mmCIF file of C-alpha atoms and ligand atoms in Angstrom:
data_model
loop_
_atom_site.group_PDB
_atom_site.id
_atom_site.type_symbol
_atom_site.label_atom_id
_atom_site.label_comp_id
_atom_site.label_asym_id
_atom_site.label_seq_id
_atom_site.Cartn_x
_atom_site.Cartn_y
_atom_site.Cartn_z
ATOM 1 C CA MET U 21 -7.705 16.428 -1.637
ATOM 2 C CA THR U 22 -10.253 18.720 -3.555
ATOM 3 C CA GLY U 23 -13.301 17.108 -3.016
ATOM 4 C CA SER U 24 -15.263 16.791 -6.462
ATOM 5 C CA ARG U 25 -12.894 16.911 -9.054
ATOM 6 C CA PRO U 26 -9.521 14.690 -9.027
ATOM 7 C CA THR U 27 -6.516 15.712 -7.802
ATOM 8 C CA SER U 28 -4.182 17.752 -10.255
ATOM 9 C CA ALA U 29 -0.111 17.987 -10.378
ATOM 10 C CA PRO U 30 -0.711 21.857 -9.800
ATOM 11 C CA ASP U 31 -2.622 20.904 -6.644
ATOM 12 C CA VAL U 32 0.290 18.862 -5.587
ATOM 13 C CA VAL U 33 2.473 21.545 -6.097
ATOM 14 C CA ALA U 34 0.191 23.888 -3.957
ATOM 15 C CA ARG U 35 0.315 21.634 -1.180
ATOM 16 C CA LYS U 36 4.154 22.625 -0.346
ATOM 17 C CA GLY U 37 4.620 24.592 2.646
ATOM 18 C CA SER U 38 1.055 23.875 3.391
ATOM 19 C CA GLY U 39 1.788 21.747 6.986
ATOM 20 C CA THR U 40 -0.323 18.831 6.043
ATOM 21 C CA PRO U 41 2.184 16.164 4.288
ATOM 22 C CA LEU U 42 1.012 14.318 0.819
ATOM 23 C CA VAL U 43 0.052 10.987 1.159
ATOM 24 C CA MET U 44 1.023 8.672 -1.584
ATOM 25 C CA VAL U 45 0.586 4.923 -2.076
ATOM 26 C CA THR U 46 0.666 2.503 -4.782
ATOM 27 C CA ALA U 47 -1.545 0.283 -6.564
ATOM 28 C CA TYR U 48 -2.036 -1.529 -9.664
ATOM 29 C CA ASP U 49 -5.277 -2.355 -10.303
ATOM 30 C CA ALA U 50 -8.974 -1.444 -9.612
ATOM 31 C CA PRO U 51 -9.522 -3.057 -6.351
ATOM 32 C CA SER U 52 -6.508 -1.570 -4.797
ATOM 33 C CA ALA U 53 -6.895 1.839 -6.149
ATOM 34 C CA ARG U 54 -10.300 1.791 -4.563
ATOM 35 C CA VAL U 55 -8.858 0.708 -1.096
ATOM 36 C CA VAL U 56 -5.691 3.520 -1.819
ATOM 37 C CA ASP U 57 -8.337 6.441 -2.703
ATOM 38 C CA ASP U 58 -11.074 5.704 -0.403
ATOM 39 C CA ALA U 59 -8.762 5.905 2.300
ATOM 40 C CA GLY U 60 -7.947 9.411 1.180
ATOM 41 C CA ALA U 61 -4.487 9.485 -0.216
ATOM 42 C CA ASP U 62 -3.275 12.351 -2.671
ATOM 43 C CA ILE U 63 -1.807 10.433 -5.258
ATOM 44 C CA ILE U 64 -1.677 6.947 -6.483
ATOM 45 C CA LEU U 65 1.177 5.883 -7.858
ATOM 46 C CA VAL U 66 1.388 2.732 -10.408
ATOM 47 C CA GLY U 67 4.582 2.129 -9.948
ATOM 48 C CA ASP U 68 7.381 -0.054 -11.815
ATOM 49 C CA THR U 69 7.277 -1.816 -8.366
ATOM 50 C CA LEU U 70 4.726 -3.659 -10.402
ATOM 51 C CA ALA U 71 7.448 -5.879 -11.852
ATOM 52 C CA MET U 72 8.282 -6.992 -7.881
ATOM 53 C CA VAL U 73 4.997 -7.216 -5.677
ATOM 54 C CA VAL U 74 2.643 -8.181 -8.562
ATOM 55 C CA LEU U 75 4.432 -10.115 -11.577
ATOM 56 C CA GLY U 76 7.299 -12.077 -8.849
ATOM 57 C CA TYR U 77 10.482 -10.566 -10.560
ATOM 58 C CA ASP U 78 13.624 -9.767 -8.380
ATOM 59 C CA ASP U 79 13.641 -5.807 -9.682
ATOM 60 C CA THR U 80 12.487 -3.901 -11.593
ATOM 61 C CA LEU U 81 13.722 -3.930 -14.713
ATOM 62 C CA HIS U 82 11.406 -6.495 -16.110
ATOM 63 C CA VAL U 83 8.410 -4.227 -17.045
ATOM 64 C CA SER U 84 7.536 -2.509 -20.505
ATOM 65 C CA ILE U 85 5.659 0.263 -21.086
ATOM 66 C CA GLU U 86 2.435 -2.163 -22.219
ATOM 67 C CA ASP U 87 2.988 -3.536 -19.008
ATOM 68 C CA MET U 88 2.504 -0.098 -17.177
ATOM 69 C CA ALA U 89 -0.224 0.902 -19.467
ATOM 70 C CA HIS U 90 -1.824 -2.357 -18.698
ATOM 71 C CA HIS U 91 -2.056 -1.622 -14.813
ATOM 72 C CA VAL U 92 -2.458 2.245 -15.247
ATOM 73 C CA GLY U 93 -5.662 1.316 -17.144
ATOM 74 C CA ALA U 94 -7.171 -0.706 -14.597
ATOM 75 C CA VAL U 95 -5.991 1.785 -11.744
ATOM 76 C CA ALA U 96 -7.833 4.550 -13.988
ATOM 77 C CA ARG U 97 -10.931 2.556 -14.404
ATOM 78 C CA ALA U 98 -12.038 2.891 -10.619
ATOM 79 C CA LYS U 99 -11.856 6.512 -11.023
ATOM 80 C CA PRO U 100 -10.111 7.787 -8.142
ATOM 81 C CA GLN U 101 -10.265 11.655 -7.058
ATOM 82 C CA ALA U 102 -6.656 11.228 -6.165
ATOM 83 C CA LEU U 103 -4.043 11.889 -8.893
ATOM 84 C CA VAL U 104 -3.016 8.943 -10.888
ATOM 85 C CA VAL U 105 0.980 8.981 -11.873
ATOM 86 C CA GLY U 106 2.247 6.449 -14.223
ATOM 87 C CA ASP U 107 5.934 5.432 -13.572
ATOM 88 C CA LEU U 108 8.054 4.942 -16.984
ATOM 89 C CA PRO U 109 9.775 1.598 -16.947
ATOM 90 C CA TRP U 110 13.725 1.481 -17.307
ATOM 91 C CA MET U 111 14.519 1.816 -20.965
ATOM 92 C CA SER U 112 11.381 3.764 -22.099
ATOM 93 C CA TYR U 113 12.830 7.102 -21.502
ATOM 94 C CA HIS U 114 16.319 6.203 -22.159
ATOM 95 C CA VAL U 115 17.032 5.801 -25.898
ATOM 96 C CA SER U 116 15.370 9.072 -27.659
ATOM 97 C CA ARG U 117 12.980 11.889 -27.082
ATOM 98 C CA GLU U 118 10.619 10.951 -29.620
ATOM 99 C CA GLU U 119 10.186 7.459 -27.922
ATOM 100 C CA THR U 120 9.953 9.172 -24.698
ATOM 101 C CA VAL U 121 7.660 11.250 -25.134
ATOM 102 C CA ARG U 122 4.978 8.504 -27.033
ATOM 103 C CA ASN U 123 5.684 5.836 -24.159
ATOM 104 C CA ALA U 124 4.572 9.107 -21.990
ATOM 105 C CA ALA U 125 1.743 9.782 -23.718
ATOM 106 C CA THR U 126 0.912 6.097 -23.652
ATOM 107 C CA LEU U 127 0.802 6.276 -20.131
ATOM 108 C CA VAL U 128 -1.221 9.487 -20.456
ATOM 109 C CA ARG U 129 -3.740 7.613 -23.039
ATOM 110 C CA ALA U 130 -4.186 4.630 -20.411
ATOM 111 C CA GLY U 131 -5.450 6.680 -17.626
ATOM 112 C CA ALA U 132 -2.656 8.700 -15.597
ATOM 113 C CA SER U 133 -2.583 12.220 -15.213
ATOM 114 C CA ALA U 134 1.267 12.374 -14.622
ATOM 115 C CA VAL U 135 4.362 10.443 -15.066
ATOM 116 C CA LYS U 136 7.779 9.703 -13.200
ATOM 117 C CA LEU U 137 10.744 8.783 -14.270
ATOM 118 C CA GLU U 138 14.310 7.846 -12.623
ATOM 119 C CA GLY U 139 17.626 10.272 -12.299
ATOM 120 C CA GLY U 140 18.509 13.517 -12.205
ATOM 121 C CA ARG U 141 20.668 15.778 -14.393
ATOM 122 C CA LYS U 142 21.201 12.915 -16.839
ATOM 123 C CA ARG U 143 17.627 12.740 -17.480
ATOM 124 C CA LEU U 144 16.868 16.721 -17.736
ATOM 125 C CA ASP U 145 16.374 16.057 -21.692
ATOM 126 C CA ALA U 146 13.997 13.544 -21.013
ATOM 127 C CA VAL U 147 12.054 15.786 -18.518
ATOM 128 C CA HIS U 148 11.556 18.888 -21.152
ATOM 129 C CA ALA U 149 10.633 16.580 -24.032
ATOM 130 C CA ILE U 150 7.908 15.263 -21.923
ATOM 131 C CA LEU U 151 6.960 18.495 -20.112
ATOM 132 C CA ASP U 152 6.782 20.058 -24.082
ATOM 133 C CA ALA U 153 3.949 17.708 -24.780
ATOM 134 C CA GLU U 154 1.864 19.265 -21.432
ATOM 135 C CA ILE U 155 2.337 16.105 -19.378
ATOM 136 C CA PRO U 156 3.271 16.616 -15.732
ATOM 137 C CA VAL U 157 6.432 15.168 -14.698
ATOM 138 C CA MET U 158 7.573 13.617 -11.065
ATOM 139 C CA GLY U 159 11.548 13.111 -10.620
ATOM 140 C CA HIS U 160 13.008 10.147 -8.264
ATOM 141 C CA VAL U 161 16.488 10.403 -6.741
ATOM 142 C CA GLY U 162 17.938 8.807 -4.442
ATOM 143 C CA LEU U 163 18.208 4.846 -4.343
ATOM 144 C CA THR U 164 16.902 4.720 -8.197
ATOM 145 C CA PRO U 165 16.031 0.818 -8.538
ATOM 146 C CA GLN U 166 16.277 0.938 -12.143
ATOM 147 C CA SER U 167 19.699 1.990 -11.643
ATOM 148 C CA ILE U 168 20.720 -1.664 -8.837
ATOM 149 C CA HIS U 169 23.359 -2.997 -11.478
ATOM 150 C CA ALA U 170 25.021 0.284 -11.693
ATOM 151 C CA PHE U 171 24.628 1.020 -8.079
ATOM 152 C CA GLY U 172 25.985 -2.409 -7.114
ATOM 153 C CA GLY U 173 22.506 -3.263 -5.278
ATOM 154 C CA TRP U 174 19.801 -1.837 -2.834
ATOM 155 C CA LYS U 175 22.199 0.642 -1.443
ATOM 156 C CA VAL U 176 21.483 3.564 0.846
ATOM 157 C CA GLN U 177 22.414 6.813 -1.484
ATOM 158 C CA GLY U 178 24.051 10.288 -0.713
ATOM 159 C CA LYS U 179 25.603 8.791 2.654
ATOM 160 C CA THR U 180 29.111 10.681 1.798
ATOM 161 C CA LEU U 181 29.251 14.818 1.424
ATOM 162 C CA ASP U 182 29.828 14.427 -2.334
ATOM 163 C CA ALA U 183 27.223 11.929 -3.220
ATOM 164 C CA ALA U 184 24.749 13.850 -0.874
ATOM 165 C CA ARG U 185 25.324 17.257 -2.643
ATOM 166 C CA GLN U 186 24.799 15.341 -5.961
ATOM 167 C CA ILE U 187 21.562 14.356 -5.056
ATOM 168 C CA VAL U 188 20.674 17.975 -3.814
ATOM 169 C CA ASP U 189 21.968 19.159 -7.212
ATOM 170 C CA ASP U 190 20.116 16.767 -9.313
ATOM 171 C CA ALA U 191 16.822 17.424 -7.110
ATOM 172 C CA VAL U 192 17.269 21.369 -7.913
ATOM 173 C CA ALA U 193 18.082 20.176 -11.626
ATOM 174 C CA LEU U 194 14.490 18.281 -12.010
ATOM 175 C CA ALA U 195 12.666 21.186 -9.629
ATOM 176 C CA ASP U 196 14.151 23.996 -12.337
ATOM 177 C CA ALA U 197 13.292 22.101 -15.306
ATOM 178 C CA GLY U 198 9.429 21.708 -14.125
ATOM 179 C CA CYS U 199 8.691 18.609 -12.214
ATOM 180 C CA PHE U 200 5.839 19.185 -9.790
ATOM 181 C CA ALA U 201 7.376 16.807 -7.055
ATOM 182 C CA VAL U 202 10.321 14.627 -6.401
ATOM 183 C CA VAL U 203 10.768 11.414 -4.701
ATOM 184 C CA LEU U 204 13.408 11.205 -2.556
ATOM 185 C CA GLU U 205 14.394 7.050 -2.007
ATOM 186 C CA CYS U 206 16.347 5.501 0.790
ATOM 187 C CA VAL U 207 18.724 9.023 1.777
ATOM 188 C CA PRO U 208 19.833 9.740 5.156
ATOM 189 C CA ASP U 209 17.251 11.910 6.480
ATOM 190 C CA ALA U 210 19.600 15.063 6.508
ATOM 191 C CA VAL U 211 19.735 14.745 2.677
ATOM 192 C CA ALA U 212 16.175 14.786 2.485
ATOM 193 C CA ARG U 213 15.793 17.930 4.423
ATOM 194 C CA LEU U 214 18.456 19.687 2.409
ATOM 195 C CA VAL U 215 16.596 18.844 -0.523
ATOM 196 C CA THR U 216 12.953 19.671 1.101
ATOM 197 C CA ASP U 217 14.231 23.165 1.885
ATOM 198 C CA SER U 218 16.011 23.991 -1.407
ATOM 199 C CA ILE U 219 13.178 23.248 -3.830
ATOM 200 C CA PRO U 220 9.990 24.550 -4.436
ATOM 201 C CA VAL U 221 7.438 21.704 -4.891
ATOM 202 C CA PRO U 222 7.171 18.991 -2.708
ATOM 203 C CA THR U 223 9.515 15.775 -1.751
ATOM 204 C CA ILE U 224 8.073 12.846 -1.216
ATOM 205 C CA GLY U 225 9.992 10.201 0.946
ATOM 206 C CA ILE U 226 10.405 6.605 0.914
ATOM 207 C CA GLY U 227 13.039 5.501 3.564
ATOM 208 C CA ALA U 228 14.252 8.896 3.555
ATOM 209 C CA GLY U 229 13.157 10.050 6.817
ATOM 210 C CA ARG U 230 10.631 12.772 7.844
ATOM 211 C CA HIS U 231 11.773 16.045 6.576
ATOM 212 C CA CYS U 232 9.903 15.637 3.380
ATOM 213 C CA ASP U 233 6.825 17.058 2.085
ATOM 214 C CA GLY U 234 5.114 13.696 1.911
ATOM 215 C CA GLN U 235 5.444 10.277 2.034
ATOM 216 C CA VAL U 236 4.993 6.793 -0.357
ATOM 217 C CA LEU U 237 5.066 3.316 0.749
ATOM 218 C CA VAL U 238 4.260 0.500 -1.569
ATOM 219 C CA TYR U 239 0.952 -0.945 -1.012
ATOM 220 C CA HIS U 240 1.866 -4.291 -0.291
ATOM 221 C CA ASP U 241 4.298 -3.511 1.719
ATOM 222 C CA LEU U 242 2.047 -1.532 3.977
ATOM 223 C CA LEU U 243 -0.587 -4.172 3.945
ATOM 224 C CA GLY U 244 1.862 -7.041 5.042
ATOM 225 C CA LEU U 245 0.962 -8.551 1.350
ATOM 226 C CA GLN U 246 4.493 -9.921 1.252
ATOM 227 C CA ASP U 247 5.295 -10.857 4.553
ATOM 228 C CA TRP U 248 8.670 -12.434 3.490
ATOM 229 C CA LEU U 249 10.328 -8.568 2.638
ATOM 230 C CA ARG U 250 10.418 -5.597 4.930
ATOM 231 C CA PRO U 251 12.691 -3.228 4.698
ATOM 232 C CA LYS U 252 13.569 -0.743 7.701
ATOM 233 C CA PHE U 253 11.731 2.032 6.011
ATOM 234 C CA VAL U 254 7.982 0.124 5.873
ATOM 235 C CA ARG U 255 5.912 0.212 8.966
ATOM 236 C CA ARG U 256 3.325 -2.099 8.170
ATOM 237 C CA TYR U 257 -0.517 -1.389 8.872
ATOM 238 C CA ALA U 258 -1.875 -4.759 8.439
ATOM 239 C CA ASN U 259 -0.867 -8.641 7.820
ATOM 240 C CA LEU U 260 -3.160 -9.234 4.952
ATOM 241 C CA HIS U 261 -1.084 -12.056 3.503
ATOM 242 C CA ALA U 262 -1.333 -13.798 6.641
ATOM 243 C CA ASP U 263 -5.541 -13.151 7.176
ATOM 244 C CA ALA U 264 -5.968 -14.321 3.313
ATOM 245 C CA VAL U 265 -3.614 -17.744 3.821
ATOM 246 C CA ALA U 266 -5.756 -18.558 7.116
ATOM 247 C CA ALA U 267 -9.034 -17.313 5.333
ATOM 248 C CA VAL U 268 -8.349 -19.795 2.096
ATOM 249 C CA GLU U 269 -7.184 -22.713 4.972
ATOM 250 C CA ARG U 270 -11.026 -22.303 6.331
ATOM 251 C CA PHE U 271 -12.764 -22.514 2.911
ATOM 252 C CA ALA U 272 -10.402 -25.946 2.223
ATOM 253 C CA ALA U 273 -11.550 -26.936 5.672
ATOM 254 C CA ASP U 274 -14.996 -26.429 4.904
ATOM 255 C CA VAL U 275 -15.426 -27.712 1.386
ATOM 256 C CA ARG U 276 -13.379 -31.163 2.288
ATOM 257 C CA ASP U 277 -15.894 -31.463 5.716
ATOM 258 C CA GLY U 278 -18.465 -30.946 3.320
ATOM 259 C CA SER U 279 -20.076 -27.669 5.382
ATOM 260 C CA PHE U 280 -19.640 -25.389 2.082
ATOM 261 C CA PRO U 281 -21.749 -24.628 0.497
ATOM 262 C CA SER U 282 -24.840 -24.525 2.466
ATOM 263 C CA SER U 283 -28.521 -24.597 1.431
ATOM 264 C CA ASP U 284 -28.435 -20.956 1.838
ATOM 265 C CA GLU U 285 -25.806 -20.957 -0.408
ATOM 266 C CA THR U 286 -27.291 -23.118 -3.225
ATOM 267 C CA TYR U 287 -29.767 -22.399 -6.207
ATOM 268 C CA HIS U 288 -33.031 -24.335 -5.711
ATOM 269 C CA ALA U 289 -35.303 -25.838 -8.441
ATOM 270 C CA ALA U 290 -39.018 -25.196 -8.027
ATOM 271 C CA ASP U 291 -40.481 -28.420 -6.245
ATOM 272 C CA GLN U 292 -42.178 -30.154 -8.948
ATOM 273 C CA VAL U 293 -38.630 -29.586 -11.093
ATOM 274 C CA ALA U 294 -36.968 -30.924 -8.243
ATOM 275 C CA GLU U 295 -39.090 -33.639 -7.789
ATOM 276 C CA THR U 296 -38.791 -34.448 -11.718
ATOM 277 C CA LEU U 297 -35.134 -34.113 -11.734
ATOM 278 C CA GLU U 298 -34.531 -36.562 -8.252
ATOM 279 C CA LEU U 299 -36.541 -38.933 -10.204
ATOM 280 C CA ALA U 300 -34.375 -38.742 -13.023
ATOM 281 C CA ASP U 301 -31.447 -38.889 -11.032
ATOM 282 C CA SER U 302 -32.518 -42.254 -9.314
ATOM 283 C CA ALA U 303 -33.050 -43.824 -12.657
ATOM 284 C CA ALA U 304 -29.726 -43.114 -13.934
ATOM 285 C CA ALA U 305 -27.867 -44.209 -10.755
ATOM 286 C CA THR U 306 -29.858 -47.293 -11.287
ATOM 287 C CA ALA U 307 -28.943 -47.554 -15.122
ATOM 288 C CA ARG U 308 -25.526 -47.135 -13.820
ATOM 289 C CA GLU U 309 -25.429 -49.872 -10.924
ATOM 290 C CA ASN U 310 -26.973 -52.277 -13.531
ATOM 291 C CA ALA U 311 -24.449 -51.548 -15.999
ATOM 292 C CA SER U 312 -21.537 -52.150 -13.580
ATOM 293 C CA ALA U 313 -22.660 -55.387 -12.171
HETATM 294 O O1 LIG S 11 7.843 1.757 -8.549
HETATM 295 C C1 LIG S 11 7.363 2.355 -7.476
HETATM 296 O O2 LIG S 11 6.746 1.848 -6.559
HETATM 297 C C2 LIG S 11 8.393 3.480 -6.745
HETATM 298 C C3 LIG S 11 7.918 4.077 -5.306
HETATM 299 C C4 LIG S 11 8.834 2.857 -4.531
HETATM 300 C C5 LIG S 11 8.488 5.173 -5.140
HETATM 301 O O3 LIG S 11 8.852 3.885 -7.493
#
């Protein structure tokens, strides 16, 4: 987004109203960070979806701050131009101010330039504490996956007038507190539009329609790396799971019919060395045959 220096949180704020939507994509390791960065995304979110799309859990509640730091580090070592945002996992900002700040700092020391946390007015203490430590904070309201047990499942939020007002008030409170952007997940588009028009910082939608200042998708969803799961809001731009299965099937077939490895894919010894080794090999084979006769 900025050319020679990595994108910063203030760069993201400056994009509000620019007319060019922000692009955020998740990544969890160096190769996925390079793909997302080479594609020109503005923000890489090392999301706690790590739990589901990389580690195989059924929800996001199973990752720790250590897990998140491990993967933030891998993303940061790709040295992306995009802003790297580290997701604070469940229970890393719910216990005390001190623990909250220490956990946010762990992600910054691992390589994040900002952190994200879920929840609205309930989480203002945590937001203030992290901002006091000079760490930019991205908010996240609507369907916050760390609340699925409280919500009773993965349900679109903000469908009633009262619920919609709560989401708008939460987003306004986060922006007033100093969050540099707010993720809106799985809310009706009218709610997303009202939030977008009500706050001075960018909204980034996922399942929130087009009236947001930016959009985010999970890397594995947009690339078709998990074809068993396809929420309504996902647009798939590749079928990498199917492509990878087909590639490994071809490798297996080549191994089984002896066509892999070819001579070109093999290291060869110099002629004289090879001849001596061949002689030794045939002597060893003869000795084996004699021993088993
Ligand atoms: O963890 C994550 O990947 C997220 C996005 C879905 C916004 O929070």
